[in-house]
């Protein structure tokens, strides 16, 4: 009962934070817009009004689920990796190369092979800062940021000089992927591709891993209390390397799913910050894998709504970015949650200060 | 190709470009240094720089004064960093998370304001641009080598170098600096000595707003005369790397910024050289690789005793 009440307070806090961010966003719309009603309608309602825009929301959500999950795994293990962006590029690279250059396979073999290549690419790239942290105590925040730049530049080099498609003109990209590696639409006439199903599966898998296995228990224990974990016989180095490798694998898979589901090729600078968006998604989900599905959806909904708002009214989509920033800061305000819990405790113990 | 690079090194073009590239990295890194030494790592420098870059060029062109422009940009950046301090120190938002939020906020608010005020989503070029002046030193600029070495650089180049000396003096030769470093090293011990830890951390974050503000003003009114969305393009993150690279010391940071600026300058020269064979991506990669190496070396030195036991 006690635990359930804590969950309930957490949800209440998140809800309050979301409402507060949205209210500020709406106020800003009223301040800056000559047609606030049209803007609000475009931002909040239009994403649901057509199959196409709703399908775009889901498409937008897919990579966010992967990078969000990637961040959940490291944050829960107490590792402040900012490296999802770089891992996403390397995973997209290994997956895309497999999708382009491995030929004559049935989709039932080719797609799993591409996914495997992405998982391995992302995991190996995640291992680098993980090993540096585990064995040399090199701060992972800065190192992962640097590894991001290196990955983006490295992929850009390969796309410009080594694997550039001959028919791509001035545009740096790989040749288009084999048909056998393409993820089709979930059903005809609906723009969302089958990567959506893989994303949902990944969220469930990460949930099971984190909450139903010994490894997950070890990851979370190290994250919560590294000293206690060590006393309990958990090897922190192993856990750290494992968590950042799993995280890399997830981010890498996210990159590849974009390639084989949405773009059909690997383009220079295709991500534009998906790895960093994953941080927002996992923060909104308060680091819970299943909640990542909801928060990725909400995030994608705001983004698509922002775009529609920009097209249909005088408010630019960047308003949605500000709402996201506010969401991050409000949802992470521990003081609000502490306050709520204290209130609850006080009223449970018969009033206290809040006598009316 | 090498000969062309050599030529541009000899005639100081490389050096001039290097100095042009250095201030935003250097100033951003000094902002990062203040927070780093106070134990409140600010990863929001990127966002602070953006806020200042936009505000300064907007205020500057509206008032027709680059000085008021800088003041406006720096003030805006300090306000945002103060808000960041409020959320992380008072509302207990994780410092990494709040820095992250500042980065998103910086992107969003600048483009929002740009489209509201100037009806543009991509960039804002003021009709009457103002810019931070270049400093031509009389007589000296007539001397062939020395002139190019010392004269004609942007005012912000000199300000950023002065800022290094200022930070060094403040950190190592004032009581405030001692308190700030103590706060970062061992907050509990500092508190027991009566040092107002939280207030010091507030001030460190506001300092980072100040320096990032100068950096941002230079981006939009020194290097260019316009604001482009996301024009920082990772400079704020580079600045964080430079803090580590420069061994958390003002003079180390000066050297580190020079290395990063050199890499950028070389990339620019090589990219414009006909018949070049080195892909620019590899030159751009060098500072990041070096930073990772520096990070490892720093960590090994710091943990030498415990690491290999």
mmCIF file of N, CA, C and O in Angstrom, chain A residues 146-236:
data_model
loop_
_atom_site.group_PDB
_atom_site.id
_atom_site.type_symbol
_atom_site.label_atom_id
_atom_site.label_comp_id
_atom_site.label_asym_id
_atom_site.label_seq_id
_atom_site.Cartn_x
_atom_site.Cartn_y
_atom_site.Cartn_z
ATOM 1 N N UNK A 146 32.599 13.589 -26.609
ATOM 2 C CA UNK A 146 33.659 13.593 -27.622
ATOM 3 C C UNK A 146 33.460 12.443 -28.614
ATOM 4 O O UNK A 146 33.643 12.598 -29.811
ATOM 5 N N UNK A 147 33.097 11.264 -28.066
ATOM 6 C CA UNK A 147 32.877 10.121 -28.961
ATOM 7 C C UNK A 147 31.716 10.391 -29.928
ATOM 8 O O UNK A 147 31.707 9.871 -31.039
ATOM 9 N N UNK A 148 30.762 11.206 -29.502
ATOM 10 C CA UNK A 148 29.687 11.599 -30.428
ATOM 11 C C UNK A 148 30.259 12.321 -31.643
ATOM 12 O O UNK A 148 29.959 11.980 -32.786
ATOM 13 N N UNK A 149 31.074 13.344 -31.375
ATOM 14 C CA UNK A 149 31.659 14.118 -32.477
ATOM 15 C C UNK A 149 32.456 13.201 -33.396
ATOM 16 O O UNK A 149 32.384 13.300 -34.618
ATOM 17 N N UNK A 150 33.248 12.311 -32.776
ATOM 18 C CA UNK A 150 34.111 11.439 -33.582
ATOM 19 C C UNK A 150 33.261 10.535 -34.467
ATOM 20 O O UNK A 150 33.550 10.374 -35.661
ATOM 21 N N UNK A 151 32.204 9.972 -33.904
ATOM 22 C CA UNK A 151 31.355 9.073 -34.692
ATOM 23 C C UNK A 151 30.716 9.815 -35.869
ATOM 24 O O UNK A 151 30.710 9.322 -37.003
ATOM 25 N N UNK A 152 30.191 11.007 -35.586
ATOM 26 C CA UNK A 152 29.513 11.757 -36.646
ATOM 27 C C UNK A 152 30.500 12.096 -37.762
ATOM 28 O O UNK A 152 30.198 11.937 -38.949
ATOM 29 N N UNK A 153 31.710 12.523 -37.382
ATOM 30 C CA UNK A 153 32.725 12.867 -38.388
ATOM 31 C C UNK A 153 33.180 11.629 -39.156
ATOM 32 O O UNK A 153 33.383 11.669 -40.371
ATOM 33 N N UNK A 154 33.343 10.519 -38.422
ATOM 34 C CA UNK A 154 33.809 9.291 -39.069
ATOM 35 C C UNK A 154 32.783 8.820 -40.101
ATOM 36 O O UNK A 154 33.133 8.494 -41.243
ATOM 37 N N UNK A 155 31.519 8.797 -39.711
ATOM 38 C CA UNK A 155 30.471 8.381 -40.652
ATOM 39 C C UNK A 155 30.421 9.352 -41.830
ATOM 40 O O UNK A 155 30.299 8.935 -42.984
ATOM 41 N N UNK A 156 30.568 10.640 -41.526
ATOM 42 C CA UNK A 156 30.549 11.630 -42.596
ATOM 43 C C UNK A 156 31.696 11.390 -43.578
ATOM 44 O O UNK A 156 31.524 11.490 -44.797
ATOM 45 N N UNK A 157 32.861 11.048 -43.040
ATOM 46 C CA UNK A 157 34.004 10.740 -43.914
ATOM 47 C C UNK A 157 33.684 9.549 -44.812
ATOM 48 O O UNK A 157 33.873 9.603 -46.034
ATOM 49 N N UNK A 158 33.182 8.476 -44.212
ATOM 50 C CA UNK A 158 32.884 7.283 -45.008
ATOM 51 C C UNK A 158 31.853 7.586 -46.095
ATOM 52 O O UNK A 158 31.969 7.136 -47.228
ATOM 53 N N UNK A 159 30.831 8.374 -45.727
ATOM 54 C CA UNK A 159 29.778 8.665 -46.699
ATOM 55 C C UNK A 159 30.278 9.573 -47.813
ATOM 56 O O UNK A 159 29.807 9.504 -48.942
ATOM 57 N N UNK A 160 31.243 10.427 -47.502
ATOM 58 C CA UNK A 160 31.738 11.350 -48.520
ATOM 59 C C UNK A 160 32.829 10.758 -49.396
ATOM 60 O O UNK A 160 32.957 11.120 -50.559
ATOM 61 N N UNK A 161 33.623 9.836 -48.823
ATOM 62 C CA UNK A 161 34.811 9.405 -49.552
ATOM 63 C C UNK A 161 34.815 7.917 -49.907
ATOM 64 O O UNK A 161 35.419 7.527 -50.896
ATOM 65 N N UNK A 162 34.214 7.081 -49.068
ATOM 66 C CA UNK A 162 34.402 5.642 -49.273
ATOM 67 C C UNK A 162 33.173 4.970 -49.874
ATOM 68 O O UNK A 162 33.268 4.280 -50.885
ATOM 69 N N UNK A 163 32.026 5.187 -49.256
ATOM 70 C CA UNK A 163 30.833 4.448 -49.671
ATOM 71 C C UNK A 163 29.822 5.329 -50.404
ATOM 72 O O UNK A 163 28.669 4.957 -50.520
ATOM 73 N N UNK A 164 30.225 6.492 -50.858
ATOM 74 C CA UNK A 164 29.249 7.423 -51.427
ATOM 75 C C UNK A 164 28.555 6.795 -52.643
ATOM 76 O O UNK A 164 29.200 6.255 -53.537
ATOM 77 N N UNK A 165 27.237 6.878 -52.657
ATOM 78 C CA UNK A 165 26.486 6.333 -53.783
ATOM 79 C C UNK A 165 26.801 7.142 -55.028
ATOM 80 O O UNK A 165 26.772 8.374 -54.983
ATOM 81 N N UNK A 166 27.117 6.464 -56.157
ATOM 82 C CA UNK A 166 27.502 7.202 -57.372
ATOM 83 C C UNK A 166 26.395 8.117 -57.885
ATOM 84 O O UNK A 166 26.672 9.160 -58.474
ATOM 85 N N UNK A 167 25.134 7.735 -57.626
ATOM 86 C CA UNK A 167 24.028 8.528 -58.179
ATOM 87 C C UNK A 167 23.501 9.565 -57.193
ATOM 88 O O UNK A 167 22.411 10.094 -57.372
ATOM 89 N N UNK A 168 24.272 9.870 -56.141
ATOM 90 C CA UNK A 168 23.696 10.722 -55.099
ATOM 91 C C UNK A 168 23.967 12.205 -55.340
ATOM 92 O O UNK A 168 23.514 13.044 -54.579
ATOM 93 N N UNK A 169 24.730 12.538 -56.384
ATOM 94 C CA UNK A 169 24.982 13.943 -56.673
ATOM 95 C C UNK A 169 25.811 14.591 -55.583
ATOM 96 O O UNK A 169 26.753 14.012 -55.061
ATOM 97 N N UNK A 170 25.432 15.815 -55.222
ATOM 98 C CA UNK A 170 26.196 16.533 -54.218
ATOM 99 C C UNK A 170 25.899 16.089 -52.799
ATOM 100 O O UNK A 170 26.413 16.636 -51.840
ATOM 101 N N UNK A 171 25.076 15.089 -52.683
ATOM 102 C CA UNK A 171 24.498 14.686 -51.421
ATOM 103 C C UNK A 171 25.253 13.473 -50.893
ATOM 104 O O UNK A 171 25.412 12.500 -51.631
ATOM 105 N N UNK A 172 25.755 13.523 -49.675
ATOM 106 C CA UNK A 172 26.511 12.372 -49.175
ATOM 107 C C UNK A 172 25.573 11.341 -48.569
ATOM 108 O O UNK A 172 24.945 11.593 -47.546
ATOM 109 N N UNK A 173 25.464 10.189 -49.248
ATOM 110 C CA UNK A 173 24.676 9.098 -48.674
ATOM 111 C C UNK A 173 25.150 7.766 -49.232
ATOM 112 O O UNK A 173 25.832 7.720 -50.259
ATOM 113 N N UNK A 174 24.747 6.688 -48.570
ATOM 114 C CA UNK A 174 25.044 5.352 -49.067
ATOM 115 C C UNK A 174 24.126 5.053 -50.257
ATOM 116 O O UNK A 174 23.122 5.734 -50.449
ATOM 117 N N UNK A 175 24.445 3.995 -51.043
ATOM 118 C CA UNK A 175 23.445 3.524 -52.004
ATOM 119 C C UNK A 175 22.183 3.095 -51.254
ATOM 120 O O UNK A 175 22.223 2.825 -50.049
ATOM 121 N N UNK A 176 21.059 3.022 -51.978
ATOM 122 C CA UNK A 176 19.825 2.601 -51.308
ATOM 123 C C UNK A 176 19.936 1.150 -50.860
ATOM 124 O O UNK A 176 20.648 0.344 -51.472
ATOM 125 N N UNK A 177 19.220 0.825 -49.801
ATOM 126 C CA UNK A 177 19.339 -0.524 -49.224
ATOM 127 C C UNK A 177 18.605 -1.543 -50.097
ATOM 128 O O UNK A 177 17.751 -1.192 -50.904
ATOM 129 N N UNK A 178 18.984 -2.806 -49.926
ATOM 130 C CA UNK A 178 18.299 -3.891 -50.638
ATOM 131 C C UNK A 178 16.824 -3.932 -50.224
ATOM 132 O O UNK A 178 16.490 -3.637 -49.071
ATOM 133 N N UNK A 179 15.979 -4.336 -51.163
ATOM 134 C CA UNK A 179 14.556 -4.449 -50.829
ATOM 135 C C UNK A 179 14.320 -5.428 -49.685
ATOM 136 O O UNK A 179 13.411 -5.260 -48.870
ATOM 137 N N UNK A 180 15.188 -6.465 -49.647
ATOM 138 C CA UNK A 180 14.979 -7.497 -48.628
ATOM 139 C C UNK A 180 15.281 -6.991 -47.221
ATOM 140 O O UNK A 180 14.991 -7.673 -46.247
ATOM 141 N N UNK A 181 15.883 -5.792 -47.104
ATOM 142 C CA UNK A 181 16.172 -5.264 -45.762
ATOM 143 C C UNK A 181 15.160 -4.208 -45.338
ATOM 144 O O UNK A 181 15.255 -3.662 -44.244
ATOM 145 N N UNK A 182 14.205 -3.893 -46.224
ATOM 146 C CA UNK A 182 13.265 -2.813 -45.916
ATOM 147 C C UNK A 182 12.194 -3.254 -44.932
ATOM 148 O O UNK A 182 11.646 -4.339 -45.059
ATOM 149 N N UNK A 183 11.887 -2.382 -43.981
ATOM 150 C CA UNK A 183 10.741 -2.606 -43.111
ATOM 151 C C UNK A 183 9.537 -1.973 -43.781
ATOM 152 O O UNK A 183 9.559 -0.784 -44.100
ATOM 153 N N UNK A 184 8.498 -2.776 -44.006
ATOM 154 C CA UNK A 184 7.314 -2.225 -44.663
ATOM 155 C C UNK A 184 6.420 -1.497 -43.678
ATOM 156 O O UNK A 184 6.718 -1.368 -42.494
ATOM 157 N N UNK A 185 5.288 -0.990 -44.209
ATOM 158 C CA UNK A 185 4.293 -0.373 -43.325
ATOM 159 C C UNK A 185 3.615 -1.458 -42.489
ATOM 160 O O UNK A 185 3.553 -2.622 -42.898
ATOM 161 N N UNK A 186 3.129 -1.045 -41.334
ATOM 162 C CA UNK A 186 2.458 -2.025 -40.475
ATOM 163 C C UNK A 186 1.221 -2.562 -41.188
ATOM 164 O O UNK A 186 0.974 -3.748 -41.240
ATOM 165 N N UNK A 187 0.397 -1.673 -41.714
ATOM 166 C CA UNK A 187 -0.636 -2.127 -42.660
ATOM 167 C C UNK A 187 -0.815 -1.076 -43.743
ATOM 168 O O UNK A 187 -0.432 0.090 -43.560
ATOM 169 N N UNK A 188 -1.344 -1.519 -44.867
ATOM 170 C CA UNK A 188 -1.406 -0.659 -46.043
ATOM 171 C C UNK A 188 -2.169 0.627 -45.788
ATOM 172 O O UNK A 188 -3.208 0.624 -45.133
ATOM 173 N N UNK A 189 -1.645 1.716 -46.300
ATOM 174 C CA UNK A 189 -2.340 2.986 -46.194
ATOM 175 C C UNK A 189 -2.051 3.727 -44.898
ATOM 176 O O UNK A 189 -2.510 4.838 -44.698
ATOM 177 N N UNK A 190 -1.271 3.124 -44.012
ATOM 178 C CA UNK A 190 -0.921 3.772 -42.752
ATOM 179 C C UNK A 190 0.582 4.021 -42.774
ATOM 180 O O UNK A 190 1.357 3.097 -42.993
ATOM 181 N N UNK A 191 1.010 5.268 -42.609
ATOM 182 C CA UNK A 191 2.417 5.567 -42.878
ATOM 183 C C UNK A 191 3.425 4.953 -41.898
ATOM 184 O O UNK A 191 4.604 4.975 -42.162
ATOM 185 N N UNK A 192 2.957 4.459 -40.763
ATOM 186 C CA UNK A 192 3.915 3.974 -39.768
ATOM 187 C C UNK A 192 4.549 2.657 -40.209
ATOM 188 O O UNK A 192 3.862 1.745 -40.638
ATOM 189 N N UNK A 193 5.885 2.580 -40.082
ATOM 190 C CA UNK A 193 6.570 1.361 -40.512
ATOM 191 C C UNK A 193 6.725 0.360 -39.373
ATOM 192 O O UNK A 193 6.505 0.686 -38.202
ATOM 193 N N UNK A 194 7.141 -0.846 -39.749
ATOM 194 C CA UNK A 194 7.145 -1.950 -38.783
ATOM 195 C C UNK A 194 8.161 -1.769 -37.669
ATOM 196 O O UNK A 194 8.138 -2.505 -36.678
ATOM 197 N N UNK A 195 9.039 -0.769 -37.804
ATOM 198 C CA UNK A 195 9.955 -0.470 -36.715
ATOM 199 C C UNK A 195 9.213 -0.164 -35.421
ATOM 200 O O UNK A 195 9.751 -0.364 -34.326
ATOM 201 N N UNK A 196 7.976 0.286 -35.559
ATOM 202 C CA UNK A 196 7.158 0.570 -34.377
ATOM 203 C C UNK A 196 7.017 -0.667 -33.494
ATOM 204 O O UNK A 196 7.163 -0.594 -32.271
ATOM 205 N N UNK A 197 6.749 -1.800 -34.155
ATOM 206 C CA UNK A 197 6.585 -3.046 -33.393
ATOM 207 C C UNK A 197 7.895 -3.420 -32.703
ATOM 208 O O UNK A 197 7.902 -3.856 -31.546
ATOM 209 N N UNK A 198 9.014 -3.234 -33.434
ATOM 210 C CA UNK A 198 10.309 -3.555 -32.833
ATOM 211 C C UNK A 198 10.578 -2.652 -31.632
ATOM 212 O O UNK A 198 11.109 -3.088 -30.612
ATOM 213 N N UNK A 199 10.165 -1.389 -31.744
ATOM 214 C CA UNK A 199 10.368 -0.456 -30.636
ATOM 215 C C UNK A 199 9.591 -0.897 -29.402
ATOM 216 O O UNK A 199 10.111 -0.872 -28.278
ATOM 217 N N UNK A 200 8.328 -1.316 -29.626
ATOM 218 C CA UNK A 200 7.530 -1.773 -28.480
ATOM 219 C C UNK A 200 8.167 -3.014 -27.861
ATOM 220 O O UNK A 200 8.302 -3.125 -26.627
ATOM 221 N N UNK A 201 8.592 -3.948 -28.729
ATOM 222 C CA UNK A 201 9.272 -5.143 -28.233
ATOM 223 C C UNK A 201 10.509 -4.774 -27.423
ATOM 224 O O UNK A 201 10.767 -5.337 -26.358
ATOM 225 N N UNK A 202 11.269 -3.790 -27.931
ATOM 226 C CA UNK A 202 12.496 -3.391 -27.243
ATOM 227 C C UNK A 202 12.171 -2.844 -25.855
ATOM 228 O O UNK A 202 12.871 -3.143 -24.883
ATOM 229 N N UNK A 203 11.093 -2.056 -25.758
ATOM 230 C CA UNK A 203 10.720 -1.494 -24.456
ATOM 231 C C UNK A 203 10.377 -2.606 -23.476
ATOM 232 O O UNK A 203 10.817 -2.599 -22.313
ATOM 233 N N UNK A 204 9.617 -3.592 -23.954
ATOM 234 C CA UNK A 204 9.258 -4.715 -23.079
ATOM 235 C C UNK A 204 10.524 -5.486 -22.689
ATOM 236 O O UNK A 204 10.715 -5.852 -21.524
ATOM 237 N N UNK A 205 11.417 -5.692 -23.668
ATOM 238 C CA UNK A 205 12.644 -6.436 -23.388
ATOM 239 C C UNK A 205 13.482 -5.717 -22.338
ATOM 240 O O UNK A 205 14.003 -6.345 -21.404
ATOM 241 N N UNK A 206 13.600 -4.389 -22.466
ATOM 242 C CA UNK A 206 14.397 -3.654 -21.493
ATOM 243 C C UNK A 206 13.727 -3.708 -20.119
ATOM 244 O O UNK A 206 14.402 -3.852 -19.093
ATOM 245 N N UNK A 207 12.384 -3.642 -20.124
ATOM 246 C CA UNK A 207 11.682 -3.764 -18.840
ATOM 247 C C UNK A 207 11.999 -5.098 -18.179
ATOM 248 O O UNK A 207 12.353 -5.155 -16.992
ATOM 249 N N UNK A 208 11.869 -6.178 -18.963
ATOM 250 C CA UNK A 208 12.146 -7.504 -18.403
ATOM 251 C C UNK A 208 13.590 -7.587 -17.920
ATOM 252 O O UNK A 208 13.872 -8.094 -16.834
ATOM 253 N N UNK A 209 14.498 -7.056 -18.743
ATOM 254 C CA UNK A 209 15.914 -7.099 -18.369
ATOM 255 C C UNK A 209 16.164 -6.371 -17.055
ATOM 256 O O UNK A 209 16.821 -6.896 -16.150
ATOM 257 N N UNK A 210 15.593 -5.172 -16.930
ATOM 258 C CA UNK A 210 15.908 -4.344 -15.768
ATOM 259 C C UNK A 210 15.212 -4.836 -14.498
ATOM 260 O O UNK A 210 15.735 -4.689 -13.405
ATOM 261 N N UNK A 211 13.987 -5.384 -14.649
ATOM 262 C CA UNK A 211 13.216 -5.688 -13.439
ATOM 263 C C UNK A 211 13.042 -7.173 -13.154
ATOM 264 O O UNK A 211 12.599 -7.544 -12.080
ATOM 265 N N UNK A 212 13.351 -8.024 -14.148
ATOM 266 C CA UNK A 212 13.073 -9.445 -13.922
ATOM 267 C C UNK A 212 14.319 -10.323 -14.024
ATOM 268 O O UNK A 212 14.208 -11.534 -14.015
ATOM 269 N N UNK A 213 15.475 -9.733 -14.205
ATOM 270 C CA UNK A 213 16.667 -10.579 -14.285
ATOM 271 C C UNK A 213 17.690 -10.147 -13.243
ATOM 272 O O UNK A 213 17.615 -9.041 -12.697
ATOM 273 N N UNK A 214 18.637 -11.052 -13.007
ATOM 274 C CA UNK A 214 19.699 -10.775 -12.037
ATOM 275 C C UNK A 214 20.549 -9.608 -12.531
ATOM 276 O O UNK A 214 20.896 -8.711 -11.759
ATOM 277 N N UNK A 215 20.847 -9.618 -13.832
ATOM 278 C CA UNK A 215 21.656 -8.534 -14.401
ATOM 279 C C UNK A 215 20.993 -7.189 -14.152
ATOM 280 O O UNK A 215 21.649 -6.225 -13.740
ATOM 281 N N UNK A 216 19.681 -7.129 -14.407
ATOM 282 C CA UNK A 216 18.963 -5.878 -14.206
ATOM 283 C C UNK A 216 19.024 -5.431 -12.762
ATOM 284 O O UNK A 216 19.230 -4.247 -12.469
ATOM 285 N N UNK A 217 18.870 -6.389 -11.866
ATOM 286 C CA UNK A 217 18.954 -6.062 -10.441
ATOM 287 C C UNK A 217 20.328 -5.469 -10.120
ATOM 288 O O UNK A 217 20.444 -4.471 -9.404
ATOM 289 N N UNK A 218 21.380 -6.092 -10.698
ATOM 290 C CA UNK A 218 22.733 -5.591 -10.440
ATOM 291 C C UNK A 218 22.914 -4.184 -10.985
ATOM 292 O O UNK A 218 23.471 -3.312 -10.328
ATOM 293 N N UNK A 219 22.416 -3.967 -12.202
ATOM 294 C CA UNK A 219 22.527 -2.627 -12.801
ATOM 295 C C UNK A 219 21.867 -1.589 -11.907
ATOM 296 O O UNK A 219 22.436 -0.550 -11.587
ATOM 297 N N UNK A 220 20.641 -1.896 -11.480
ATOM 298 C CA UNK A 220 19.903 -0.895 -10.702
ATOM 299 C C UNK A 220 20.535 -0.684 -9.334
ATOM 300 O O UNK A 220 20.549 0.436 -8.813
ATOM 301 N N UNK A 221 21.064 -1.774 -8.752
ATOM 302 C CA UNK A 221 21.672 -1.626 -7.437
ATOM 303 C C UNK A 221 22.917 -0.749 -7.504
ATOM 304 O O UNK A 221 23.115 0.130 -6.660
ATOM 305 N N UNK A 222 23.730 -0.980 -8.518
ATOM 306 C CA UNK A 222 24.921 -0.134 -8.674
ATOM 307 C C UNK A 222 24.498 1.313 -8.874
ATOM 308 O O UNK A 222 25.097 2.245 -8.332
ATOM 309 N N UNK A 223 23.430 1.509 -9.651
ATOM 310 C CA UNK A 223 22.950 2.862 -9.898
ATOM 311 C C UNK A 223 22.487 3.542 -8.633
ATOM 312 O O UNK A 223 22.731 4.728 -8.427
ATOM 313 N N UNK A 224 21.797 2.776 -7.770
ATOM 314 C CA UNK A 224 21.240 3.385 -6.567
ATOM 315 C C UNK A 224 22.300 3.582 -5.505
ATOM 316 O O UNK A 224 22.336 4.597 -4.827
ATOM 317 N N UNK A 225 23.166 2.594 -5.335
ATOM 318 C CA UNK A 225 24.122 2.658 -4.240
ATOM 319 C C UNK A 225 25.339 1.795 -4.551
ATOM 320 O O UNK A 225 25.395 0.621 -4.188
ATOM 321 N N UNK A 226 26.340 2.395 -5.210
ATOM 322 C CA UNK A 226 27.481 1.609 -5.669
ATOM 323 C C UNK A 226 28.234 0.911 -4.533
ATOM 324 O O UNK A 226 28.678 -0.231 -4.691
ATOM 325 N N UNK A 227 28.307 1.578 -3.383
ATOM 326 C CA UNK A 227 29.039 0.956 -2.273
ATOM 327 C C UNK A 227 28.328 -0.296 -1.779
ATOM 328 O O UNK A 227 28.926 -1.362 -1.607
ATOM 329 N N UNK A 228 27.016 -0.150 -1.585
ATOM 330 C CA UNK A 228 26.209 -1.290 -1.148
ATOM 331 C C UNK A 228 26.343 -2.430 -2.146
ATOM 332 O O UNK A 228 26.492 -3.594 -1.777
ATOM 333 N N UNK A 229 26.313 -2.073 -3.445
ATOM 334 C CA UNK A 229 26.407 -3.084 -4.492
ATOM 335 C C UNK A 229 27.726 -3.839 -4.372
ATOM 336 O O UNK A 229 27.779 -5.063 -4.499
ATOM 337 N N UNK A 230 28.789 -3.099 -4.096
ATOM 338 C CA UNK A 230 30.090 -3.746 -4.010
ATOM 339 C C UNK A 230 30.146 -4.672 -2.811
ATOM 340 O O UNK A 230 30.676 -5.785 -2.886
ATOM 341 N N UNK A 231 29.573 -4.219 -1.680
ATOM 342 C CA UNK A 231 29.520 -5.101 -0.507
ATOM 343 C C UNK A 231 28.737 -6.362 -0.825
ATOM 344 O O UNK A 231 29.038 -7.434 -0.324
ATOM 345 N N UNK A 232 27.716 -6.187 -1.665
ATOM 346 C CA UNK A 232 26.877 -7.321 -2.018
ATOM 347 C C UNK A 232 27.525 -8.243 -3.043
ATOM 348 O O UNK A 232 26.886 -9.164 -3.540
ATOM 349 N N UNK A 233 28.753 -7.965 -3.420
ATOM 350 C CA UNK A 233 29.452 -8.867 -4.322
ATOM 351 C C UNK A 233 29.218 -8.575 -5.794
ATOM 352 O O UNK A 233 29.531 -9.386 -6.649
ATOM 353 N N UNK A 234 28.638 -7.404 -6.091
ATOM 354 C CA UNK A 234 28.438 -7.051 -7.491
ATOM 355 C C UNK A 234 29.696 -6.343 -7.985
ATOM 356 O O UNK A 234 30.234 -5.475 -7.296
ATOM 357 N N UNK A 235 30.141 -6.714 -9.173
ATOM 358 C CA UNK A 235 31.367 -6.096 -9.688
ATOM 359 C C UNK A 235 31.012 -4.827 -10.459
ATOM 360 O O UNK A 235 30.441 -4.897 -11.543
ATOM 361 N N UNK A 236 31.345 -3.662 -9.896
ATOM 362 C CA UNK A 236 30.920 -2.411 -10.525
ATOM 363 C C UNK A 236 31.479 -2.221 -11.935
ATOM 364 O O UNK A 236 30.784 -1.687 -12.804
#
